JSON list of C-alpha atoms in Angstrom, two decimals:
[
{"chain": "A", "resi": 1, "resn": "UNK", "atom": "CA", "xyz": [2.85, 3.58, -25.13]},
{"chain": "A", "resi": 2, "resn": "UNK", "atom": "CA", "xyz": [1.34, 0.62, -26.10]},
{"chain": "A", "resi": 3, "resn": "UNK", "atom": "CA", "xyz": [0.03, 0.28, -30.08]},
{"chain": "A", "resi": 4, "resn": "UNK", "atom": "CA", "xyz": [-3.19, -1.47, -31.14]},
{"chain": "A", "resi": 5, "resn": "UNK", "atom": "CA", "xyz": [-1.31, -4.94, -31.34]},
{"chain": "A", "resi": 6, "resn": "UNK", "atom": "CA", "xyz": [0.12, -4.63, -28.11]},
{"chain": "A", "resi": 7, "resn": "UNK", "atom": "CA", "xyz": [3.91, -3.44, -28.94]},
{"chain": "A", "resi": 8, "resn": "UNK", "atom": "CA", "xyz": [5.92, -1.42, -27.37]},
{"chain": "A", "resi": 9, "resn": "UNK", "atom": "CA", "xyz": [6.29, 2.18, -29.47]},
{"chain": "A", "resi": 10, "resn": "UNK", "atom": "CA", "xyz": [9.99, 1.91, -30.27]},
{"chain": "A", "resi": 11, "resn": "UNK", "atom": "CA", "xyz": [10.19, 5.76, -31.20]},
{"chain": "A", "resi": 12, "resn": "UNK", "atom": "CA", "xyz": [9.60, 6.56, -27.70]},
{"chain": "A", "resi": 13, "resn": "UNK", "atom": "CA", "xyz": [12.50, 8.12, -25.47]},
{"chain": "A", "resi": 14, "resn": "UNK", "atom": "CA", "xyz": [12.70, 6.43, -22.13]},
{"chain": "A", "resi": 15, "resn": "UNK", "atom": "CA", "xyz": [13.61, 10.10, -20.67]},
{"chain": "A", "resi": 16, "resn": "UNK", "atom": "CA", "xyz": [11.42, 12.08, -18.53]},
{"chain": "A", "resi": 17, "resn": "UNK", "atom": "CA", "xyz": [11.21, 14.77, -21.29]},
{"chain": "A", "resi": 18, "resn": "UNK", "atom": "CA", "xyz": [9.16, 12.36, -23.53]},
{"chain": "A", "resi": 19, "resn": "UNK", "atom": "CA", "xyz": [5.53, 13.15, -23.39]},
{"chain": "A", "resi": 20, "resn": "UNK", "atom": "CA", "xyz": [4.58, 9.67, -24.21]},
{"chain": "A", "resi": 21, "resn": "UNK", "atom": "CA", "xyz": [6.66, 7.72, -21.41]},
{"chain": "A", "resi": 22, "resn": "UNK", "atom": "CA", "xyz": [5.92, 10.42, -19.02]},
{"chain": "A", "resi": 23, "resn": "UNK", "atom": "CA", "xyz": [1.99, 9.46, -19.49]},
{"chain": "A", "resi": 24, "resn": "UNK", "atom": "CA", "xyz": [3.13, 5.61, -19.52]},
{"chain": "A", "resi": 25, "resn": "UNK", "atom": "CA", "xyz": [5.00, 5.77, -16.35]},
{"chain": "A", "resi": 26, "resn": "UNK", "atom": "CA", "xyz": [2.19, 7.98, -14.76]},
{"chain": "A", "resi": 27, "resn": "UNK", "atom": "CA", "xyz": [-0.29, 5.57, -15.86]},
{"chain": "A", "resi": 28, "resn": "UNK", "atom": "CA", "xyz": [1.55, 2.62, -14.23]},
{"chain": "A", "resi": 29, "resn": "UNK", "atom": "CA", "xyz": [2.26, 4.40, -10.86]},
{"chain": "A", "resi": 30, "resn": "UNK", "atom": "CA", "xyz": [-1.46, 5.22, -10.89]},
{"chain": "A", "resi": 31, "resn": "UNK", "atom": "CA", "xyz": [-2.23, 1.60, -11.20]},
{"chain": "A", "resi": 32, "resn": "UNK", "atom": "CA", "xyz": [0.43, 0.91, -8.69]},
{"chain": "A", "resi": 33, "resn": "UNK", "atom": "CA", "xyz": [-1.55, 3.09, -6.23]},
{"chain": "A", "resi": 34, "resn": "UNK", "atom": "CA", "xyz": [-5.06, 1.79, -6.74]},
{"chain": "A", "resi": 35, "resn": "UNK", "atom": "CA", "xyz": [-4.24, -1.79, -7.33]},
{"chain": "A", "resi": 36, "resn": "UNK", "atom": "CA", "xyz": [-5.16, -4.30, -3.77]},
{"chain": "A", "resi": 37, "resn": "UNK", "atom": "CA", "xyz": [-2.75, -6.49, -4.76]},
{"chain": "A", "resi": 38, "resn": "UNK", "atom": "CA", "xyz": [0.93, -6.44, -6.81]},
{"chain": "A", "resi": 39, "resn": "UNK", "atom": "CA", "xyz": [1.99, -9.13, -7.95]},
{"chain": "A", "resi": 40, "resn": "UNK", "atom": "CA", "xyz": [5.90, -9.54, -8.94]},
{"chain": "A", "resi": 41, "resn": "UNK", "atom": "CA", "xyz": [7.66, -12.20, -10.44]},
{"chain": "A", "resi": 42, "resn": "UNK", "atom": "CA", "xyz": [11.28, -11.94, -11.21]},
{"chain": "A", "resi": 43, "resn": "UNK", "atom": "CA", "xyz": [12.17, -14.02, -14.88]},
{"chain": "A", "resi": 44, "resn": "UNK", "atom": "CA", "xyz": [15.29, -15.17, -14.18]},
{"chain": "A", "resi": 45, "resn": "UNK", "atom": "CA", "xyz": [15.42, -14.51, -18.02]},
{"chain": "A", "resi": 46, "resn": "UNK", "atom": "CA", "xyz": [15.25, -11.01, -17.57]},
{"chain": "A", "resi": 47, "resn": "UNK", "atom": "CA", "xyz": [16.77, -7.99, -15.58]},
{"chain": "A", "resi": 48, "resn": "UNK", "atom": "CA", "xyz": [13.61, -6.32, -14.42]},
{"chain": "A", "resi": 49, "resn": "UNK", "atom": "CA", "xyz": [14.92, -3.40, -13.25]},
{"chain": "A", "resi": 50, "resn": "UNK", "atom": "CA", "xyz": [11.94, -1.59, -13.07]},
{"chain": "A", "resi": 51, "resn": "UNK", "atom": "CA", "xyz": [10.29, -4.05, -11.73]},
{"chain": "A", "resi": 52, "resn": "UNK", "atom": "CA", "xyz": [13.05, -4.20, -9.14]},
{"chain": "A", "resi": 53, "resn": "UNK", "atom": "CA", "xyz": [12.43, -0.50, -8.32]},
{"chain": "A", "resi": 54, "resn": "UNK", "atom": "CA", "xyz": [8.53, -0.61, -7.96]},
{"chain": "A", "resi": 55, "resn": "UNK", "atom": "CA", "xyz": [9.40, -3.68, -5.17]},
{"chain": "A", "resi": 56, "resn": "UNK", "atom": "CA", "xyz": [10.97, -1.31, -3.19]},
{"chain": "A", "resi": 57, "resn": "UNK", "atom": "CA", "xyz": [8.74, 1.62, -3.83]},
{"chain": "A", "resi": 58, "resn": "UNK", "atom": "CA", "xyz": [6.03, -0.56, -2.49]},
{"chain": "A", "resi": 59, "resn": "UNK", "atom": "CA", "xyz": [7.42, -2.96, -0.07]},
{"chain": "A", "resi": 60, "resn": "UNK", "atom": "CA", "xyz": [5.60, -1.19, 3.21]},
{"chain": "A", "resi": 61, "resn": "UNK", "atom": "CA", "xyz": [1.78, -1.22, 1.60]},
{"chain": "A", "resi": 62, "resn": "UNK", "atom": "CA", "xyz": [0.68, -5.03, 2.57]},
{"chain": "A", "resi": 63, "resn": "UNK", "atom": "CA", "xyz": [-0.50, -5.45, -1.17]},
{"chain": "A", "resi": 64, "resn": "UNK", "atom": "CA", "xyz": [2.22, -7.51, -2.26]},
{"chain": "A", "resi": 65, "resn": "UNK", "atom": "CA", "xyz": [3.60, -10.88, -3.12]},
{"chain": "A", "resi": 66, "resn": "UNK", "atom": "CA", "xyz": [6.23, -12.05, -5.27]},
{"chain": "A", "resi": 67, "resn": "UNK", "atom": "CA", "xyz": [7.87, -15.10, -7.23]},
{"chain": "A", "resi": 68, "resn": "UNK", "atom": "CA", "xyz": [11.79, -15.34, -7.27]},
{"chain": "A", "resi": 69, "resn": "UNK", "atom": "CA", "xyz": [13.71, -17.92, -8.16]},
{"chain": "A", "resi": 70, "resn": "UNK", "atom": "CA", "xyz": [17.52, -18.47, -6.98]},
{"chain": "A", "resi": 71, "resn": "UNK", "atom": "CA", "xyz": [18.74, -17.79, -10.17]},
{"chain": "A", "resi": 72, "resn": "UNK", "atom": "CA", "xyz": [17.87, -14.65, -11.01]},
{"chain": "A", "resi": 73, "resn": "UNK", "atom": "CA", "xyz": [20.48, -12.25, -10.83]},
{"chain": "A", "resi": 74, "resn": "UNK", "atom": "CA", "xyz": [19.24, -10.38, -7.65]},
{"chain": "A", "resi": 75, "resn": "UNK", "atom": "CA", "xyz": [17.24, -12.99, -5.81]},
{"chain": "A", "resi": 76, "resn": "UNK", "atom": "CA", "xyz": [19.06, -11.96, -2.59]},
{"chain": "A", "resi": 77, "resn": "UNK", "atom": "CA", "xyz": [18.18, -8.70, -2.60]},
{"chain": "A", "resi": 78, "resn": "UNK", "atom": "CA", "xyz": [14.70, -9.07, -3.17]},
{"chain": "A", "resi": 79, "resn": "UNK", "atom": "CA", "xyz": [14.27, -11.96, -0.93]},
{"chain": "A", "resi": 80, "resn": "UNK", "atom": "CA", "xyz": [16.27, -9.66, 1.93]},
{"chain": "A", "resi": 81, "resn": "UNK", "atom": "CA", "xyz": [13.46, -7.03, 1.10]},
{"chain": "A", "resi": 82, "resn": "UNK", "atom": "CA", "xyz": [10.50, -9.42, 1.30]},
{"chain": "A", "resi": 83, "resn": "UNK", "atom": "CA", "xyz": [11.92, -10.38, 4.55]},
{"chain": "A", "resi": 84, "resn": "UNK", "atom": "CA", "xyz": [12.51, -7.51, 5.91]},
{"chain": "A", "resi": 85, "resn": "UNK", "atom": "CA", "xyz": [8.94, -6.21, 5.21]},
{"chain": "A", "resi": 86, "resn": "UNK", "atom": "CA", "xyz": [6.86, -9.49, 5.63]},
{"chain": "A", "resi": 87, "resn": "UNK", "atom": "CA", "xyz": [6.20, -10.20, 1.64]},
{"chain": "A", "resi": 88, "resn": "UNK", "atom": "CA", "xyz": [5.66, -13.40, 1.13]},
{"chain": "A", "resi": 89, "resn": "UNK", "atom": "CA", "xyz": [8.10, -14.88, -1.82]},
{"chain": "A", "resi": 90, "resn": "UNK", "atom": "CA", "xyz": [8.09, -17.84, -3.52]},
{"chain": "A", "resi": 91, "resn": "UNK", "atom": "CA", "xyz": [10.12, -19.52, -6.36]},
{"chain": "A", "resi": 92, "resn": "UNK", "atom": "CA", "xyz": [7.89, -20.79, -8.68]},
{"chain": "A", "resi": 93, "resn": "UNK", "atom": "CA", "xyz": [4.96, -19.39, -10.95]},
{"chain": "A", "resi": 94, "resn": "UNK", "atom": "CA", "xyz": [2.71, -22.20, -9.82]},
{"chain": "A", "resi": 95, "resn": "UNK", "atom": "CA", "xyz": [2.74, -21.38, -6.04]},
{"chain": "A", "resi": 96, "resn": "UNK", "atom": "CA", "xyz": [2.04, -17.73, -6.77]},
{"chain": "A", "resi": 97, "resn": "UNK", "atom": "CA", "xyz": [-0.56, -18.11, -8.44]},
{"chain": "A", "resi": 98, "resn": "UNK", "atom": "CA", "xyz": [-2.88, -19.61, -5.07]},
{"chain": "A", "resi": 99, "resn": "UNK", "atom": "CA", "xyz": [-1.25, -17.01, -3.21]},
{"chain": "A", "resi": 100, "resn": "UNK", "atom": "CA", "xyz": [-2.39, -13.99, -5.45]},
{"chain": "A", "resi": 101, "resn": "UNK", "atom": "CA", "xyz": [-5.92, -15.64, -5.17]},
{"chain": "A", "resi": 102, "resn": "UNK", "atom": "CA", "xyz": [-5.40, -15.70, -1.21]},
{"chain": "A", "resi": 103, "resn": "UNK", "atom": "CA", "xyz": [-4.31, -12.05, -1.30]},
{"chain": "A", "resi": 104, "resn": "UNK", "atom": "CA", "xyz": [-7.26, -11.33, -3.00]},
{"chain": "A", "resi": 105, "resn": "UNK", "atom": "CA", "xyz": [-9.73, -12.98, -0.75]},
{"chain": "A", "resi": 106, "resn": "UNK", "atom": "CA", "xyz": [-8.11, -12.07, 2.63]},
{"chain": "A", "resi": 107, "resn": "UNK", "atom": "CA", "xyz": [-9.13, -8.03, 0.60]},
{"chain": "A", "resi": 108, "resn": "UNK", "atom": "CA", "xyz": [-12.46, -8.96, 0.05]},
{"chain": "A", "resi": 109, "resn": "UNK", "atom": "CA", "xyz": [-12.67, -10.40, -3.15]},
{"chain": "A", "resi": 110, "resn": "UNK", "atom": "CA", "xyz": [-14.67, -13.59, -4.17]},
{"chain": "A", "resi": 111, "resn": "UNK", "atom": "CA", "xyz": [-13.25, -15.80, -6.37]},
{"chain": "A", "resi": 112, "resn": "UNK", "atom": "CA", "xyz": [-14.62, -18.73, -8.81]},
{"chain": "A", "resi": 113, "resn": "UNK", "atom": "CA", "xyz": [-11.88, -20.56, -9.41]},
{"chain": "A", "resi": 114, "resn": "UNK", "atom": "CA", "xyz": [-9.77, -18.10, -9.65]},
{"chain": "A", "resi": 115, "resn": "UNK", "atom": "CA", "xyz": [-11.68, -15.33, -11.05]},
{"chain": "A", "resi": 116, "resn": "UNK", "atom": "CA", "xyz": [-13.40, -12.30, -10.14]},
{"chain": "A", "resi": 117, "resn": "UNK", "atom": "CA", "xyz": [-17.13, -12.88, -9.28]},
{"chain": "A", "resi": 118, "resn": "UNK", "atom": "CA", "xyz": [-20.11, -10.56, -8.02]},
{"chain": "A", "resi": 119, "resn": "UNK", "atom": "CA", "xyz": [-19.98, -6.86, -8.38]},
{"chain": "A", "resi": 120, "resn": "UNK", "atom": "CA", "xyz": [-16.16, -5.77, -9.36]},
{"chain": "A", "resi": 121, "resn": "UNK", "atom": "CA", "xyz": [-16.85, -2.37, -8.32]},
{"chain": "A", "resi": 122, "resn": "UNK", "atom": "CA", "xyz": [-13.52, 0.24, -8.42]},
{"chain": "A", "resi": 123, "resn": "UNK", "atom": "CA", "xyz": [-13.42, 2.29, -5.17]},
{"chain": "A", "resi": 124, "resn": "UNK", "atom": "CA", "xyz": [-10.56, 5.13, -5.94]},
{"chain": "A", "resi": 125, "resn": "UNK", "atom": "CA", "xyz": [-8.38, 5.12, -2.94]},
{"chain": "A", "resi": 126, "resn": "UNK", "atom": "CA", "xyz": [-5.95, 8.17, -1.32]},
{"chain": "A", "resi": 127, "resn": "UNK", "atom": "CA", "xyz": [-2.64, 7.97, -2.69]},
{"chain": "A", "resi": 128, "resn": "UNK", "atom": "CA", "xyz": [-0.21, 6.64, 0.17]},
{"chain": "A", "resi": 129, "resn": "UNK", "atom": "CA", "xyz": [1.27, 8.77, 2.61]},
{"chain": "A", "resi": 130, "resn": "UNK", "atom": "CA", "xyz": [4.73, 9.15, 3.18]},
{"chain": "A", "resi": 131, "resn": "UNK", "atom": "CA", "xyz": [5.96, 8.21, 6.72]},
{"chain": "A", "resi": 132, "resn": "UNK", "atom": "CA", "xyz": [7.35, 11.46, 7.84]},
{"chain": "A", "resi": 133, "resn": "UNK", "atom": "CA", "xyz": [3.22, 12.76, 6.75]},
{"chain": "A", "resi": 134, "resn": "UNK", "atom": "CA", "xyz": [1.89, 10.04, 8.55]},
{"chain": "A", "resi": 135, "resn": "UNK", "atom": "CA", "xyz": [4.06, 10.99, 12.02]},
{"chain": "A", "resi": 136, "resn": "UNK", "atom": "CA", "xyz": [3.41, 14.46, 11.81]},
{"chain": "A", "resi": 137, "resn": "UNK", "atom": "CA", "xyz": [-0.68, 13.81, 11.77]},
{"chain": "A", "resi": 138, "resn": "UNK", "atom": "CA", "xyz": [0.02, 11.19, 14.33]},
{"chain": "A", "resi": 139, "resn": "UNK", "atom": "CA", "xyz": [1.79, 14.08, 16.75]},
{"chain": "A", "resi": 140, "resn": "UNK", "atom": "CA", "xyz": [-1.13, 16.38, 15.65]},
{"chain": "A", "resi": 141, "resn": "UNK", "atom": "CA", "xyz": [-3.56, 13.67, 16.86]},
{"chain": "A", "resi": 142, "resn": "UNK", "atom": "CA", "xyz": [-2.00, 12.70, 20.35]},
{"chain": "A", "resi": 143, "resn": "UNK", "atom": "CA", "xyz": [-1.60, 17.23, 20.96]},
{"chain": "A", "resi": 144, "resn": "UNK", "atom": "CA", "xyz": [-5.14, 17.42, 20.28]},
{"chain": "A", "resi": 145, "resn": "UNK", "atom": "CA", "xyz": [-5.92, 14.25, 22.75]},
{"chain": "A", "resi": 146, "resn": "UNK", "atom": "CA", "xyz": [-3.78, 15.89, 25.67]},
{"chain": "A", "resi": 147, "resn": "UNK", "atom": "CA", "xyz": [-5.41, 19.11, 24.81]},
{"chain": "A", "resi": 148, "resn": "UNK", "atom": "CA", "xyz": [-9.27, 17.58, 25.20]},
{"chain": "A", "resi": 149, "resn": "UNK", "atom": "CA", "xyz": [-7.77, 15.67, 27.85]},
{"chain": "A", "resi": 150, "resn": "UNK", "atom": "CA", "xyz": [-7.02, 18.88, 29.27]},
{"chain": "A", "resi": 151, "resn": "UNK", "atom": "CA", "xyz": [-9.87, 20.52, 29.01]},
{"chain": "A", "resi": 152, "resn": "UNK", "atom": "CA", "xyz": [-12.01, 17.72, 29.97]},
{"chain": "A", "resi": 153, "resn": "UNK", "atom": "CA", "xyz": [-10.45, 17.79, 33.41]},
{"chain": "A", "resi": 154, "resn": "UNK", "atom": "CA", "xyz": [-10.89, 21.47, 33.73]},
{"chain": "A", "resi": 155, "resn": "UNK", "atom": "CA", "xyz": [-14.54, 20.63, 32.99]},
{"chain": "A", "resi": 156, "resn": "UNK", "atom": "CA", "xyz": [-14.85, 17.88, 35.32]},
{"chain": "A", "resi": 157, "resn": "UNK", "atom": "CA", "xyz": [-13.37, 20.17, 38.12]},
{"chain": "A", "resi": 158, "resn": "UNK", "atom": "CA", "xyz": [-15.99, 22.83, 37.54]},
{"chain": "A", "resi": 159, "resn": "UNK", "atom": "CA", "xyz": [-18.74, 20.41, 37.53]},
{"chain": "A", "resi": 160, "resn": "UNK", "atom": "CA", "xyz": [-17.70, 19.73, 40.84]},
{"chain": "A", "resi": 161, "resn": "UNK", "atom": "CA", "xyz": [-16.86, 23.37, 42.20]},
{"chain": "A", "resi": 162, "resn": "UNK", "atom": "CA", "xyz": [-20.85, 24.07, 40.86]},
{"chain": "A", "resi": 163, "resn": "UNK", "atom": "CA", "xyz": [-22.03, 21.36, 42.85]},
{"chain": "A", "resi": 164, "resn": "UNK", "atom": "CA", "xyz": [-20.12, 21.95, 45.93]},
{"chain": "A", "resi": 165, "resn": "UNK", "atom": "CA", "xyz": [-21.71, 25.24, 45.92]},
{"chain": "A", "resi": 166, "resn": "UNK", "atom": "CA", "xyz": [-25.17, 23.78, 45.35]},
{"chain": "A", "resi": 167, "resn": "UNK", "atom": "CA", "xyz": [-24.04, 21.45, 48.21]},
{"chain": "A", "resi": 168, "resn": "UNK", "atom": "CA", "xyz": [-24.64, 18.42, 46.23]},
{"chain": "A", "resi": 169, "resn": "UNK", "atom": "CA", "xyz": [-22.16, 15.44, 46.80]},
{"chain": "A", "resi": 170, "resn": "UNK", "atom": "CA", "xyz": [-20.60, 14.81, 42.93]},
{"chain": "A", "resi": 171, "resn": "UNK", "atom": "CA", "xyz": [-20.81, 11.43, 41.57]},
{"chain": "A", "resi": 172, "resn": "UNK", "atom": "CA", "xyz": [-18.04, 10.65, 38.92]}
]
């Protein structure tokens, strides 16, 4: 946790155990979760391996961009992962910057040069769904189609038996 000035509390544990970082780390993967856009950039002063992790955590969710220069340490790997799942990297802070702003328009956001105007209104969203979730309702969803498909045609085919009897010519 944070103190008034803005420091890190040093006599926090980085362990799961610690009440503190626990409510830290939930905090930030709540933010993760809600945010429209995440924006990384990898210091090429710094490890980031946090940072690092929360890149591939949310790689798939079309909210993020990210600034990597060659020299830091792991610029392959996260350029191989931006690849791989369409991010858009570049190497310097400069060009990120227009392409947060993009991000944020292409979501619905106005901008005045560069900030926030109009109504800035927070609309909680669903946290994301794992894949294997999201095939299962998907397989749910096409059983239930064949099934009113189904039953549709069962329908259709008494429709017509009724009107053969009432000698009436169907017209579907």
């Amino acid at each position: 946790m944070q103190s008034p000035e803005g420091k890190w509390d040093q006599s926090i544990t980085q362990q799961a155990k610690d009440k503190f970082f626990k409510q830290q780390v939930d905090w930030e993967l709540d933010a993760l979760e809600q945010a429209d856009v995440i924006c990384f950039f990898f210091d090429t002063e710094t490890k980031s391996p946090v940072s690092l992790l929360e890149l591939g955590l949310w790689s798939a969710s079309d909210k993020v961009v990210v600034c990597c220069g060659e020299e830091y340490w792991k610029a392959g790997n996260v350029q191989l992962t931006c690849k791989r799942y369409g991010i858009t990297c570049v190497e310097k802070f400069e060009q990120l910057v227009p392409l947060v702003e993009e991000m944020l328009i292409e979501k619905g956001m106005k901008l005045d040069k560069g900030n926030l105007i109009g109504e800035n209104i927070h609309v909680p969203k669903e946290k994301p769904k794992k894949k294997t979730q999201l095939e299962a309702e998907k397989a749910q969803l096409k059983a239930k189609n064949a099934q009113l498909e189904a039953e549709k045609a069962d329908l259709q085919k008494e429709v017509c038996e009724l009107l053969a009897k009432l000698a009436i010519q169907p017209e579907m």
